[in-house]
Coordinates of C-alpha atoms in Angstrom, one line a residue:
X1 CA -6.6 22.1 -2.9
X2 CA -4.5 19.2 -4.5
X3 CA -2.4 19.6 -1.9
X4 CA -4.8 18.9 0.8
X5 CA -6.2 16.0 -0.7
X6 CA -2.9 14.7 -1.2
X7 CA -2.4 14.8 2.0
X8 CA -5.5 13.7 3.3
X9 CA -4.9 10.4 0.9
X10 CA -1.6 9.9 3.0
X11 CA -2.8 10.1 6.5
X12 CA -5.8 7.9 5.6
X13 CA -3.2 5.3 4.1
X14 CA -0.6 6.1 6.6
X15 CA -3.3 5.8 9.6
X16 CA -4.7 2.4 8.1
X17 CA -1.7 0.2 8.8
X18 CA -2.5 0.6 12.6
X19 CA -6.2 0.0 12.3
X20 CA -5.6 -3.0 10.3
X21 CA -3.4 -4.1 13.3
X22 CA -5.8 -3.5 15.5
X23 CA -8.2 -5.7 13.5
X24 CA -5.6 -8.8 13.0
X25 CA -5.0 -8.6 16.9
X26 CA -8.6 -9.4 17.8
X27 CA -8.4 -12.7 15.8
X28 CA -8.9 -12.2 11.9
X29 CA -6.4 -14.0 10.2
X30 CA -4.0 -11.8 7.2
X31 CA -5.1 -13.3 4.6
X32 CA -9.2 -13.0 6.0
X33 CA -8.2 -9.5 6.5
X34 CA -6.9 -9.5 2.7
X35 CA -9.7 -11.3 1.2
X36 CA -12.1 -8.9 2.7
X37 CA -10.5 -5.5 1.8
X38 CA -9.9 -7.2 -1.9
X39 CA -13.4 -7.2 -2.1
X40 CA -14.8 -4.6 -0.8
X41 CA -12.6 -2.6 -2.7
X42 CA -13.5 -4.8 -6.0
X43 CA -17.4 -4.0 -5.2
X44 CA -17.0 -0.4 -4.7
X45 CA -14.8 0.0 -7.7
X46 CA -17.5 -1.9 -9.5
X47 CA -20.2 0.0 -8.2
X48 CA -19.0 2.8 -9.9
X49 CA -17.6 1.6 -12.8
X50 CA -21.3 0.7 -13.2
X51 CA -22.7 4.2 -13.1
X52 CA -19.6 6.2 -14.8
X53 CA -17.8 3.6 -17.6
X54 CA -19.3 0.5 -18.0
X55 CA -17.2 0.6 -21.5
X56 CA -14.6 -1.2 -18.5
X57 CA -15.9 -4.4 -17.6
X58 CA -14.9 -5.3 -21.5
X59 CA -11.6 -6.3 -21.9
X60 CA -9.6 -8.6 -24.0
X61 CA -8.7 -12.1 -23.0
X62 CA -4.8 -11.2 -23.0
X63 CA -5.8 -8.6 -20.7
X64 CA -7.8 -10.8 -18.4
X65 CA -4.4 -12.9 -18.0
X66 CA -2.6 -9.6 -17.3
X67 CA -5.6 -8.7 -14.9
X68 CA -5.5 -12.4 -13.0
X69 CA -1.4 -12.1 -12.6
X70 CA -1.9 -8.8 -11.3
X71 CA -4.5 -9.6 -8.4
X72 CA -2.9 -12.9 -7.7
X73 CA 1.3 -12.2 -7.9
X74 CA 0.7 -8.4 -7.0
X75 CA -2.4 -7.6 -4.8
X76 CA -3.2 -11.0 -3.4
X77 CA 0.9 -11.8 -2.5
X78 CA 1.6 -7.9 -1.3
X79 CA -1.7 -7.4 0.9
X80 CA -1.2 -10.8 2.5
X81 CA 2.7 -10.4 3.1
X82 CA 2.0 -6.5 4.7
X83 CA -0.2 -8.0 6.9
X84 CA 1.7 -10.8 8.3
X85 CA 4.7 -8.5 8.7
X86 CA 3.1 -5.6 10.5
X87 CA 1.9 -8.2 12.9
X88 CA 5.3 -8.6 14.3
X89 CA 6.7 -5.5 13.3
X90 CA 5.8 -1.6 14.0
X91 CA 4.2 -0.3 11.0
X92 CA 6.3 2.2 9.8
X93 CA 9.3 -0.1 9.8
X94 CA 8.0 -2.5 7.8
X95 CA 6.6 0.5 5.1
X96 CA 10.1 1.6 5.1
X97 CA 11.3 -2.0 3.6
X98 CA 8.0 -2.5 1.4
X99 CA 8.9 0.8 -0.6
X100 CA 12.4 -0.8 -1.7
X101 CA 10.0 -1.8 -4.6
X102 CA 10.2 2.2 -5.4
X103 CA 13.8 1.9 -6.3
X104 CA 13.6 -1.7 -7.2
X105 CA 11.2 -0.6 -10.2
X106 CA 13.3 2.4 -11.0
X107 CA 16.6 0.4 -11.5
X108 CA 14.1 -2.5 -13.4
X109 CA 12.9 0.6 -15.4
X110 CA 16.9 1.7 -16.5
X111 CA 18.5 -1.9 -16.9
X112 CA 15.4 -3.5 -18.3
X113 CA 13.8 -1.2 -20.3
X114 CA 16.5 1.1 -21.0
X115 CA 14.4 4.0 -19.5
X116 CA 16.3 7.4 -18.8
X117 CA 16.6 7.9 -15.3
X118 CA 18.3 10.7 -13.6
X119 CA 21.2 10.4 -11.4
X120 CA 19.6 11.1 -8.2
X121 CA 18.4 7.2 -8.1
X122 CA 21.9 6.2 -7.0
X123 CA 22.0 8.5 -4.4
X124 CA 18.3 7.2 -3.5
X125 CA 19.5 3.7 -3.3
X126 CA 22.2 4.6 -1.2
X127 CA 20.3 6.3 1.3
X128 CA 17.5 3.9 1.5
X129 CA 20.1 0.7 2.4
X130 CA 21.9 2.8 4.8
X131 CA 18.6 4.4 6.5
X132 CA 16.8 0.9 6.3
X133 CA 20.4 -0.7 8.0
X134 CA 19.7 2.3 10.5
X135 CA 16.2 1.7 11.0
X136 CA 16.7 -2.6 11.3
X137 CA 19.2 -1.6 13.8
X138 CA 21.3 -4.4 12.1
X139 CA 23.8 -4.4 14.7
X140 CA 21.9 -5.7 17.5
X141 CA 18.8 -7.5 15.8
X142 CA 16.4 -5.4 17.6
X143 CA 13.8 -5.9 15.0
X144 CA 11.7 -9.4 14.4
X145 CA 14.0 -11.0 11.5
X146 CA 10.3 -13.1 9.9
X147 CA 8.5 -9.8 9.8
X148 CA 11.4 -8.1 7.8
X149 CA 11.5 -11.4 5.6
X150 CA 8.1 -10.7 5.4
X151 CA 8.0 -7.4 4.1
X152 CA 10.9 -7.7 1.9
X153 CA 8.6 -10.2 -0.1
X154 CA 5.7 -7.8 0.0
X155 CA 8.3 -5.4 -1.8
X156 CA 8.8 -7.8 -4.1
X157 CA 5.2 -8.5 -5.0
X158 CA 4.8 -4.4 -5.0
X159 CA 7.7 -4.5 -7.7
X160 CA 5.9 -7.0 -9.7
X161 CA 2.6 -4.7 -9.5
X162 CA 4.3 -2.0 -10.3
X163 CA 5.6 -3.3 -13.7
X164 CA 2.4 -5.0 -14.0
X165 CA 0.0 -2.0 -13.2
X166 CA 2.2 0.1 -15.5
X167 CA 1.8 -1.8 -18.8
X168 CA -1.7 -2.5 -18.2
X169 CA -3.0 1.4 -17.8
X170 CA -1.5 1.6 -21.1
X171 CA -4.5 0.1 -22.8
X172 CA -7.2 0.8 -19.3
X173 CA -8.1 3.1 -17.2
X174 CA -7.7 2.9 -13.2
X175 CA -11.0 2.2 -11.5
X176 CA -11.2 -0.8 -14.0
X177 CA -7.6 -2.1 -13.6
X178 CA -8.7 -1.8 -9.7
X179 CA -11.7 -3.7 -10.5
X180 CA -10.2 -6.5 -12.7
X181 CA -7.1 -6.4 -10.1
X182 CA -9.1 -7.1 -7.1
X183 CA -11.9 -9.4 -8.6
X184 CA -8.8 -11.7 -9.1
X185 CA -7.7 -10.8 -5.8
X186 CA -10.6 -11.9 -4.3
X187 CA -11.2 -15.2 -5.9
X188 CA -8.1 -15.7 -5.1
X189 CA -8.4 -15.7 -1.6
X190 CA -11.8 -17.0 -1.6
X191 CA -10.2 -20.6 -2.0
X192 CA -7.5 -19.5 0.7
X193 CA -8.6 -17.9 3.2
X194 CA -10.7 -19.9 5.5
X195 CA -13.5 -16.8 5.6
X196 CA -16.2 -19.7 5.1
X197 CA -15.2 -20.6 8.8
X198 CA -15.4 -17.1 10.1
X199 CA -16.8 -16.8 13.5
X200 CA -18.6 -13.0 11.9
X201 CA -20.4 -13.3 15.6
X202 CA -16.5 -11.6 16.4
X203 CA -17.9 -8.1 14.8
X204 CA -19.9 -7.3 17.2
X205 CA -17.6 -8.0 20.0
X206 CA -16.8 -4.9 22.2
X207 CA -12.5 -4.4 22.2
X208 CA -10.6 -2.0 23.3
X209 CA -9.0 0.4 20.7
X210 CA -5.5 -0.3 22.4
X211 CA -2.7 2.0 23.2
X212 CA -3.7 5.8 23.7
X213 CA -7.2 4.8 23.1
X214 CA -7.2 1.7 25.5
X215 CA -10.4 3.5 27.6
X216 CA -12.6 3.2 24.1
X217 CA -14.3 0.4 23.2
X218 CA -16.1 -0.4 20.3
X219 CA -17.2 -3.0 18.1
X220 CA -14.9 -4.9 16.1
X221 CA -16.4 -3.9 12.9
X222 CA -16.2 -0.6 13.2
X223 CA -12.4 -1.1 12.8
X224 CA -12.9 -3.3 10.2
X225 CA -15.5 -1.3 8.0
X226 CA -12.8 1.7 8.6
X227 CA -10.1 -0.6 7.4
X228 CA -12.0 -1.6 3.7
X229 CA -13.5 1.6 3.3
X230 CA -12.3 5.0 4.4
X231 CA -8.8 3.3 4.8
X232 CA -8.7 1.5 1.1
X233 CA -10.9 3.0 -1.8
X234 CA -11.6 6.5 -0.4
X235 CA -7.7 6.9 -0.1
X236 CA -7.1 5.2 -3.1
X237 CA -9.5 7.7 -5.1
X238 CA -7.9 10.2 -3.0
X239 CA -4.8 9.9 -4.3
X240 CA -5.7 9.8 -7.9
X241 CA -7.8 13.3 -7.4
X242 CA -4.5 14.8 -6.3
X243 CA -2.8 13.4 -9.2
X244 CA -5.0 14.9 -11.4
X245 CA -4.5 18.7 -9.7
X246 CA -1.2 18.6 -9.3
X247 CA 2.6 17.7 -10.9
X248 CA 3.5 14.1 -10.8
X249 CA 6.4 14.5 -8.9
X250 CA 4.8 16.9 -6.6
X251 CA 1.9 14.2 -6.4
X252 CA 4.8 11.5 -5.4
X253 CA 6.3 13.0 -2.7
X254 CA 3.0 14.3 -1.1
X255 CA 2.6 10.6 -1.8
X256 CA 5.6 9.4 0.4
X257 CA 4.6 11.5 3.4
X258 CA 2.6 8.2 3.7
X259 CA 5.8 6.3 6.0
X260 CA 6.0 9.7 8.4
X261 CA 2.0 9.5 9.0
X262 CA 2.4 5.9 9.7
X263 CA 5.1 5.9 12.3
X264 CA 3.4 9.2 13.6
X265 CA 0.2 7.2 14.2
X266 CA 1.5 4.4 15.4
X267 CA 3.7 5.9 18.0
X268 CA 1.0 8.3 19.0
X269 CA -1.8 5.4 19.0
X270 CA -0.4 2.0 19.5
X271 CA 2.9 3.2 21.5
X272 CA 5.1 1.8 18.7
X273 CA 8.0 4.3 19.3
X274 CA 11.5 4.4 17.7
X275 CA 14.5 5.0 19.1
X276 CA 16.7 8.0 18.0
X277 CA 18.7 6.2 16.0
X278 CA 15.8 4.9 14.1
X279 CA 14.2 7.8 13.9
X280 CA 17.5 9.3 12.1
X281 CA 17.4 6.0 9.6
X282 CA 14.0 6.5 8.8
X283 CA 14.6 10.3 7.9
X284 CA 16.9 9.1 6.0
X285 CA 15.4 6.3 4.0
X286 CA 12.5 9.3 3.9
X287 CA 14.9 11.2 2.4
X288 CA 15.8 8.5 -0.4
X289 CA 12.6 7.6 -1.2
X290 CA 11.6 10.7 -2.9
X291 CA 14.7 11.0 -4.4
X292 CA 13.4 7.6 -6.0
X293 CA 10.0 9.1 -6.8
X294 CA 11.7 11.8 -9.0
X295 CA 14.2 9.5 -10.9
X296 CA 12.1 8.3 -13.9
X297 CA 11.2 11.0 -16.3
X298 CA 8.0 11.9 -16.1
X299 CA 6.6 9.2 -14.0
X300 CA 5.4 8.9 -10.0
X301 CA 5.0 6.1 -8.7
X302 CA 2.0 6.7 -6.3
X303 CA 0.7 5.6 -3.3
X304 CA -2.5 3.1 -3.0
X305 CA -2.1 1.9 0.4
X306 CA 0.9 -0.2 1.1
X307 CA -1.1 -0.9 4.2
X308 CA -2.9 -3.0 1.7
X309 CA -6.1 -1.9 -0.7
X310 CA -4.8 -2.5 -4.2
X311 CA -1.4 -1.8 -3.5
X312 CA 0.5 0.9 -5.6
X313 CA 0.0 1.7 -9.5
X314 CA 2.4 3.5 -11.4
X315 CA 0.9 6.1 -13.5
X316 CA 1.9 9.3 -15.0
X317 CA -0.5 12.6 -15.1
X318 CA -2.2 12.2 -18.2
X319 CA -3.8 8.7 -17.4
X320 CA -5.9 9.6 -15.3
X321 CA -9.0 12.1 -15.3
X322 CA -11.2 12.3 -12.1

C-alpha cells in the first residue's frame, strides 16, 4: 500500500506543474498563483492542526524567525521562481534543474556539516550535469536561457528550504512547520502580489483545457481549485503517508518518479515533447537523482511539490507519524 500512495503523491505532484500552466496561461500572474496556493495550503494545514495538535500553533520566538525565513527565502522565493520558469519552459525540463538542490544539499550536508555521505553522490553529480547539459541541449540553445535562469534560482531557494526545513523538524513536527511556513509565505505575498486587483470575475470564465484536451472547456477555477488542493496538500500528505509505510530511501525514489510523471503529462496533455536526445539526458539526470536521494545516511529528501505547494522538506522516517 505505501507503494501506491507513493505513487499516487508523485503523479498528483508530477501532473500539477501542467495544471498550474494552464492556470498562469489564462492570465493569473506567478506570484497570484503563489500567494494563492501558499494559502490555501496554510488554511488547510491549519484546519487540521486545529482538530489533531493544536500543541503546534505554540512555538518559540527563535522559531518564528526560522519559520518567517523559511516561507519567505524558501517557499515564497521557490514557488514564485517555478512558476515563472515553467511559463517559458516545458515542465519537466525545468524539474530537472530545480532538483540540483538534491545534490546541492547533499554536498552542503558533507562539506558543511561534515555529514557521512556515500560515494555514489559523485557519481550522482556527474550524471545530473551531463544529463541536465543533454537535456538544455547546450549546443544549440534550444531551450529559453531566462526560464533555465529561472529555475536554477528556484533550486537555489529549494536548497535553502531544505537546510532550513531540516533543522527546524528537529524541534516540530510537519503539518505545523507547513503551517508556520506558508502563513509567512502568504503574508509574504499578500504585500506582493497584486491579488487585491484580481479580476476573480476570470474564474468563471469558460477555457479550453489546451493540448489533448483542447475540445473541453471548463471554468477557470476548476483548474485553479485542482492546483491548491488535490495538486498541493493532498500530495503533500500523500507523500508523508508513504513515508511513514515504507524505507526512506525507498520513499525517495518513489519520490523522484515525480520528473518522469511530469514530462509524461505534459507531453501527453500539453504537447510538450522531447527530442531523443533529451529524452536520453533526462534518463540520465533521472538516473542521478536517486543516486542523490540515497547518498546521506539515513535521510530522503522528499518530494512536496516542486511544482510549488510548500516545496520539499527533508525528513527522515522517524519524524513523522500519520
Amino acid at each position: 500500500m505505501g507503494y501506491i500512495i507513493g505513487f499516487l503523491a508523485a503523479i498528483l505532484f508530477g501532473s500539477n506543474g501542467s495544471v498550474v500552466k494552464l492556470v498562469l496561461s489564462e492570465g493569473v500572474t506567478a506570484a497570484q498563483m503563489t500567494f494563492f496556493r501558499a494559502t490555501a495550503t496554510m488554511i488547510i494545514a491549519g484546519i487540521v492542526l486545529l482538530f489533531t495538535d493544536r500543541s503546534a500553533f505554540k512555538i518559540t520566538f527563535k522559531q518564528l524567525l526560522t519559520m518567517a525565513a523559511l516561507g519567505v527565502f524558501g517557499v515564497a522565493m521557490l514557488q514564485w521562481f517555478y512558476a515563472l520558469a515553467i511559463a517559458r519552459i516545458p515542465v519537466g525540463i525545468a524539474l530537472l534543474f530545480e532538483y540540483l538542490a538534491v545534490l546541492a544539499v547533499a554536498v552542503i550536508a558533507r562539506f558543511v556539516f561534515k555529514e557521512k555521505v556515500r560515494a555514489r553522490l559523485w557519481a550522482a553529480i556527474a550524471l545530473v550535469l551531463v544529463g541536465l547539459a543533454v537535456v538544455a541541449e547546450v549546443w544549440n540553445s534550444s531551450v529559453d536561457g531566462l526560464g533555465m535562469i529561472f529555475a536554477l534560482i528556484a533550486a537555489a531557494a529549494y536548497t535553502v528550504y531544505f537546510l532550513i526545513g531540516e533543522q527546524a523538524l528537529k524541534g516540530m513536527n510537519v503539518l505545523g512547520m507547513t503551517f508556520w511556513a506558508m502563513l509567512f509565505a502568504s503574508l509574504f505575498w499578500a504585500f506582493f502580489s497584486g491579488w487585491q486587483n484580481m479580476d476573480y470575475s476570470v474564474f468563471a470564465h469558460q477555457i479550453s483545457l489546451s493540448g489533448s484536451l483542447a475540445a473541453i472547456y471548463v471554468p477557470l477555477w476548476v483548474p485553479f481549485l485542482w492546483a491548491i488542493t488535490m495538486g498541493s496538500f493532498v500530495a503533500f500528505y500523500l507523500s508523508f503517508k508513504a513515508l511513514s509505510l515504507l524505507k526512506a530511501t525507498s520513499a525517495g525514489i518513489i519520490a523522484s518518479s515525480e520528473v518522469i510523471f511530469a514530462f509524461i503529462v505534459a507531453w501527453l496533455w500539453l504537447g510538450e515533447a522531447l527530442s531523443f536526445i533529451q529524452i536520453i539526458g533526462a534518463l540520465i539526470v533521472t538516473a542521478g537523482i536517486v543516486l542523490a536521494q540515497t547518498s546521506r545516511q539515513g535521510k530522503v529528501v522528499m518530494d512536496l511539490d516542486l511544482a510549488a505547494t510548500t516545496g520539499t522538506v527533508p525528513v527522515t522516517k522517524n519524524k513523522f507519524q500519520p
